[in-house]
Coordinates of C-alpha atoms in Angstrom, one line a residue:
M26 CA -98.4 131.6 160.5
D27 CA -98.5 133.1 157.1
I28 CA -96.5 135.7 155.2
K29 CA -98.5 138.6 156.6
E30 CA -97.2 137.8 160.0
V31 CA -93.5 138.0 158.9
K32 CA -92.5 141.5 159.8
H33 CA -88.8 141.2 160.8
I34 CA -86.0 139.0 159.3
A35 CA -82.7 138.4 161.1
V36 CA -79.8 137.7 158.8
L37 CA -76.9 136.0 160.6
G38 CA -73.5 136.8 159.0
A39 CA -72.5 140.1 157.5
G40 CA -70.3 138.6 154.8
S41 CA -70.6 138.7 151.0
M42 CA -74.0 136.9 151.1
G43 CA -75.5 138.0 154.3
H44 CA -75.5 141.8 153.9
Q45 CA -76.9 141.5 150.4
I46 CA -79.7 139.2 151.5
A47 CA -80.6 141.6 154.3
M48 CA -80.7 144.5 151.7
L49 CA -83.1 142.5 149.6
C50 CA -85.3 142.0 152.7
V51 CA -85.6 145.7 153.5
L52 CA -86.1 146.6 149.8
G53 CA -89.0 144.1 149.9
G54 CA -90.6 145.9 152.8
F55 CA -89.4 143.8 155.8
S56 CA -87.4 145.2 158.7
A57 CA -84.1 143.4 159.0
T58 CA -81.2 143.1 161.3
I59 CA -77.7 141.9 160.3
Y60 CA -75.8 140.1 163.0
D61 CA -72.1 139.3 163.1
I62 CA -69.7 138.7 165.9
D63 CA -67.2 141.0 164.2
E64 CA -67.8 144.8 164.4
K65 CA -65.4 145.3 161.4
A66 CA -67.5 142.9 159.3
L67 CA -70.6 145.0 160.1
D68 CA -68.8 148.2 159.1
K69 CA -67.6 146.6 155.9
A70 CA -71.2 145.5 155.2
K71 CA -72.5 149.1 155.7
E72 CA -69.8 150.4 153.4
N73 CA -70.5 147.8 150.7
L74 CA -74.3 148.4 150.8
N75 CA -73.8 152.2 150.5
F76 CA -71.6 151.7 147.5
Q77 CA -73.8 149.1 145.8
M78 CA -77.1 151.1 146.4
G79 CA -75.4 154.3 145.2
K80 CA -74.9 152.5 141.9
W81 CA -78.6 151.4 141.9
I82 CA -79.6 155.0 142.3
Q83 CA -77.4 156.0 139.4
K84 CA -79.0 153.3 137.2
G85 CA -82.5 154.2 138.3
K86 CA -83.2 150.9 139.9
V87 CA -84.3 152.5 143.1
S88 CA -85.3 156.0 144.1
K89 CA -83.4 158.0 146.7
D90 CA -86.5 158.2 148.9
G91 CA -87.2 154.5 148.5
L92 CA -83.6 153.7 149.4
E93 CA -83.7 155.9 152.5
E94 CA -86.8 154.2 153.7
A95 CA -85.2 150.8 153.1
F96 CA -82.1 151.7 155.0
G97 CA -84.3 153.0 157.8
R98 CA -85.6 149.4 158.2
L99 CA -82.1 148.0 158.4
S100 CA -80.1 147.6 161.6
F101 CA -76.7 146.1 162.6
T102 CA -75.7 144.3 165.8
T103 CA -73.0 142.1 167.4
S104 CA -75.6 140.8 169.8
L105 CA -77.4 137.6 168.8
I106 CA -80.2 138.1 171.2
E107 CA -80.8 141.6 169.9
A108 CA -81.0 140.2 166.4
V109 CA -83.4 137.3 167.0
D110 CA -85.4 137.9 170.2
N111 CA -88.3 139.5 168.4
T112 CA -87.8 138.1 164.9
D113 CA -90.2 136.2 162.7
F114 CA -87.8 134.7 160.3
V115 CA -84.0 133.9 160.4
I116 CA -81.7 133.4 157.5
E117 CA -78.3 132.0 158.5
A118 CA -75.4 133.0 156.2
V119 CA -72.2 132.1 158.1
V120 CA -69.2 130.0 157.1
E121 CA -69.8 126.7 155.3
K122 CA -68.9 124.6 158.3
L123 CA -71.4 122.2 159.8
D124 CA -70.2 122.5 163.4
V125 CA -70.4 126.3 163.3
K126 CA -74.0 126.2 161.9
R127 CA -75.1 123.6 164.5
E128 CA -73.7 125.7 167.3
L129 CA -75.5 128.9 165.9
F130 CA -78.8 127.2 165.4
T131 CA -78.7 125.8 168.9
A132 CA -78.3 129.3 170.3
V133 CA -80.9 130.8 167.9
D134 CA -83.5 128.2 168.8
R135 CA -83.1 129.1 172.5
L136 CA -83.3 132.9 171.9
A137 CA -85.8 133.3 169.0
P138 CA -89.6 133.3 169.4
S139 CA -91.2 129.8 169.1
H140 CA -93.0 130.8 165.9
A141 CA -89.9 132.0 164.0
I142 CA -88.7 130.0 161.0
L143 CA -85.0 129.2 160.8
A144 CA -83.5 129.0 157.3
S145 CA -80.0 128.2 156.2
N146 CA -78.4 129.9 153.2
S147 CA -75.9 127.0 153.0
S148 CA -75.0 126.2 149.4
T149 CA -74.5 122.5 150.1
I150 CA -75.4 121.4 153.7
A151 CA -78.9 120.0 153.9
S152 CA -81.0 121.5 156.7
S153 CA -81.7 118.0 158.2
K154 CA -78.1 118.0 159.4
I155 CA -78.9 121.1 161.4
A156 CA -82.6 120.9 162.3
F157 CA -82.2 118.1 165.0
V158 CA -80.3 120.5 167.3
T159 CA -83.4 122.7 167.5
S160 CA -86.8 122.2 169.2
R161 CA -88.6 123.2 165.9
P162 CA -87.4 120.9 163.1
D163 CA -90.7 121.5 161.3
K164 CA -89.7 125.2 161.0
V165 CA -86.2 124.6 159.6
C166 CA -85.4 124.6 155.9
N167 CA -82.8 125.7 153.3
M168 CA -83.0 129.0 151.5
H169 CA -80.1 129.0 149.1
F170 CA -79.5 132.4 147.5
F171 CA -76.9 132.8 144.8
F172 CA -73.9 135.2 144.8
P173 CA -74.3 138.1 144.3
A174 CA -77.7 138.0 145.9
L175 CA -78.6 141.5 144.8
V176 CA -78.1 140.4 141.2
M177 CA -79.0 136.7 141.0
D178 CA -82.7 135.9 140.8
C179 CA -83.0 132.3 142.0
V180 CA -83.5 130.9 145.5
E181 CA -83.6 127.2 146.1
V182 CA -86.0 126.5 149.0
V183 CA -85.2 122.9 150.2
M184 CA -87.4 120.8 152.5
S185 CA -86.1 118.1 154.8
D186 CA -88.3 115.2 155.9
T187 CA -89.3 117.3 158.9
T188 CA -89.9 120.6 157.2
S189 CA -93.6 121.5 157.2
D190 CA -95.5 122.6 154.1
E191 CA -96.3 125.8 156.0
T192 CA -92.6 126.6 156.5
A193 CA -91.8 125.9 152.9
N194 CA -94.8 128.1 151.7
I195 CA -93.7 131.0 153.9
A196 CA -90.2 130.8 152.6
L197 CA -91.4 130.9 149.1
A198 CA -93.6 133.8 149.9
V199 CA -90.6 135.7 151.4
C200 CA -88.8 135.0 148.1
K201 CA -91.7 136.5 146.2
K202 CA -91.9 139.6 148.4
I203 CA -88.2 140.3 147.9
N204 CA -88.6 139.9 144.2
R205 CA -86.7 136.6 143.8
T206 CA -87.8 133.4 142.1
G207 CA -88.1 130.7 144.7
V208 CA -87.9 127.1 143.5
L209 CA -89.1 124.4 145.9
L210 CA -87.1 121.1 146.3
R211 CA -89.0 118.6 148.3
K212 CA -86.1 116.2 148.5
E213 CA -82.6 116.9 149.9
T214 CA -79.4 116.2 148.1
W215 CA -75.9 117.5 148.7
G216 CA -75.4 120.7 146.8
F217 CA -79.1 120.8 145.9
V218 CA -79.5 121.3 142.1
A219 CA -77.4 124.3 141.0
N220 CA -74.3 123.4 143.0
R221 CA -74.4 119.7 142.1
L222 CA -74.2 120.8 138.5
L223 CA -71.6 123.6 139.2
F224 CA -69.3 121.4 141.3
A225 CA -69.3 118.7 138.6
L226 CA -68.0 121.3 136.2
N227 CA -65.6 122.9 138.6
N228 CA -64.1 119.6 139.7
E229 CA -63.5 118.5 136.2
A230 CA -61.9 121.8 135.4
L231 CA -59.6 121.4 138.4
R232 CA -58.7 117.9 137.3
L233 CA -57.8 119.1 133.8
Y234 CA -55.7 121.8 135.3
E235 CA -53.9 119.6 137.9
E236 CA -53.2 116.9 135.2
G237 CA -51.5 119.5 133.1
I238 CA -54.0 119.1 130.2
C239 CA -54.7 122.8 130.0
D240 CA -53.9 126.1 131.8
Y241 CA -56.7 127.5 134.0
K242 CA -56.9 130.6 131.9
D243 CA -57.4 128.6 128.7
I244 CA -60.1 126.4 130.4
D245 CA -62.0 129.6 131.3
I246 CA -61.7 130.8 127.7
I247 CA -63.0 127.4 126.4
V248 CA -66.0 127.4 128.8
R249 CA -66.9 131.0 127.9
K250 CA -66.5 130.7 124.2
S251 CA -67.8 127.1 123.6
L252 CA -70.4 126.8 126.3
N253 CA -71.4 130.4 126.3
H254 CA -71.0 130.8 130.1
P255 CA -70.5 134.4 131.2
L256 CA -67.6 133.3 133.4
G257 CA -65.2 130.4 133.3
P258 CA -65.0 128.0 136.3
F259 CA -61.9 129.6 137.7
E260 CA -63.3 133.1 137.3
L261 CA -66.5 131.9 139.1
M262 CA -64.5 130.4 141.9
D263 CA -62.8 133.7 142.4
L264 CA -66.1 135.5 142.4
S265 CA -67.8 133.2 144.9
G266 CA -64.8 132.8 147.1
I267 CA -62.4 129.9 146.8
D268 CA -62.8 129.1 150.5
V269 CA -66.5 128.7 150.1
G270 CA -66.1 125.9 147.6
Y271 CA -63.2 124.4 149.5
F272 CA -65.2 124.1 152.8
A273 CA -68.2 122.7 151.0
L274 CA -66.1 119.9 149.5
L275 CA -64.4 119.4 152.8
E276 CA -67.7 118.8 154.6
K277 CA -68.7 116.3 151.9
Y278 CA -65.4 114.5 152.2
K279 CA -65.8 114.3 156.0
E280 CA -69.2 112.8 155.5
T281 CA -68.4 110.2 152.7
G282 CA -64.7 109.5 153.3
K283 CA -64.4 109.0 149.5
I284 CA -61.2 110.2 148.0
D285 CA -63.0 111.6 145.0
D286 CA -64.8 114.0 147.3
K287 CA -61.6 115.3 148.8
P288 CA -60.9 119.0 147.9
P289 CA -58.3 119.2 145.1
A290 CA -54.8 120.1 146.1
S291 CA -54.8 123.3 144.2
L292 CA -57.8 124.6 146.1
E293 CA -56.2 123.6 149.4
E294 CA -53.1 125.6 148.5
K295 CA -55.1 128.7 147.7
V296 CA -57.0 128.5 151.0
S297 CA -53.8 127.9 153.0
A298 CA -52.2 130.9 151.3
G299 CA -55.3 133.1 151.9
T300 CA -55.7 133.9 148.2
L301 CA -59.4 133.4 148.1
G302 CA -60.4 135.4 145.0
R303 CA -61.8 138.8 144.5
K304 CA -62.4 139.4 148.2
T305 CA -58.7 139.1 148.9
G306 CA -57.5 140.7 145.7
K307 CA -55.9 137.5 144.5
G308 CA -57.1 134.0 143.7
W309 CA -56.7 132.3 140.4
Y310 CA -56.4 135.8 139.0
I311 CA -55.3 139.2 140.5
Y312 CA -57.8 142.0 141.0
E313 CA -57.7 145.7 141.6
E314 CA -59.4 147.0 144.8
S315 CA -62.5 147.6 142.8
G316 CA -62.7 143.9 141.9
V317 CA -61.7 144.4 138.3
K318 CA -59.5 141.6 137.0
V319 CA -55.9 142.6 136.3
K320 CA -54.5 139.3 135.1

């Protein structure tokens, strides 16, 4: 199979990453289906995409006709079989929990055509931990998009020991067609490249905060002003979703059992309270409904 044979992409999960990845796919000329078990999540995805693409029209990033054509290639469903039974490429973008991903990949492997490539958008979980539940480990890889996918250019394409060169090359070609820079990693590691670096910064920031060295707002100021980062680590946690980082660390802790890998107490408190960042209106900071930081 080559990129010319990839006509349809199924995106599994309508959350903050999934619906934006699907939009990139239809803007790149593919047809795409967004699948989610929750009808309300699909409705919210439609609402968000209409809002975001309306802003793109205002900024001249896409024409009205071009956008209408793209939306014409996009569908939504709560039926997994409807999403994948005639697809050529699957991008999974569900919660960062290994057992959930394995269960989903088991079902998709049974329902999708034998030629279809199965990619995971996991930000930390290597595809080798998922591929063995399928009958096509050579067609499984990671495609790690960054949030927000409609803005961020990079995609980490990560091979496991069983991923074929053909699979990796097609994944890279998909990146190119949707106007994203795909970077190939031929060796797996937890968190890949970007998140190994990011989690190192975030974990140190959380330690400084929990040790009472510095308030989280001041840590953000220092990182922005001294390191010239556009967002401080606590602002970035709010943007990405505090639960996303928490579950990623929890999976690593389950794997290693090392106390240093255990999610910090302050993160656990936020997740337990349901204050997950911008998407809930409150995380480390408080946000207006539009996502603008209040304090």
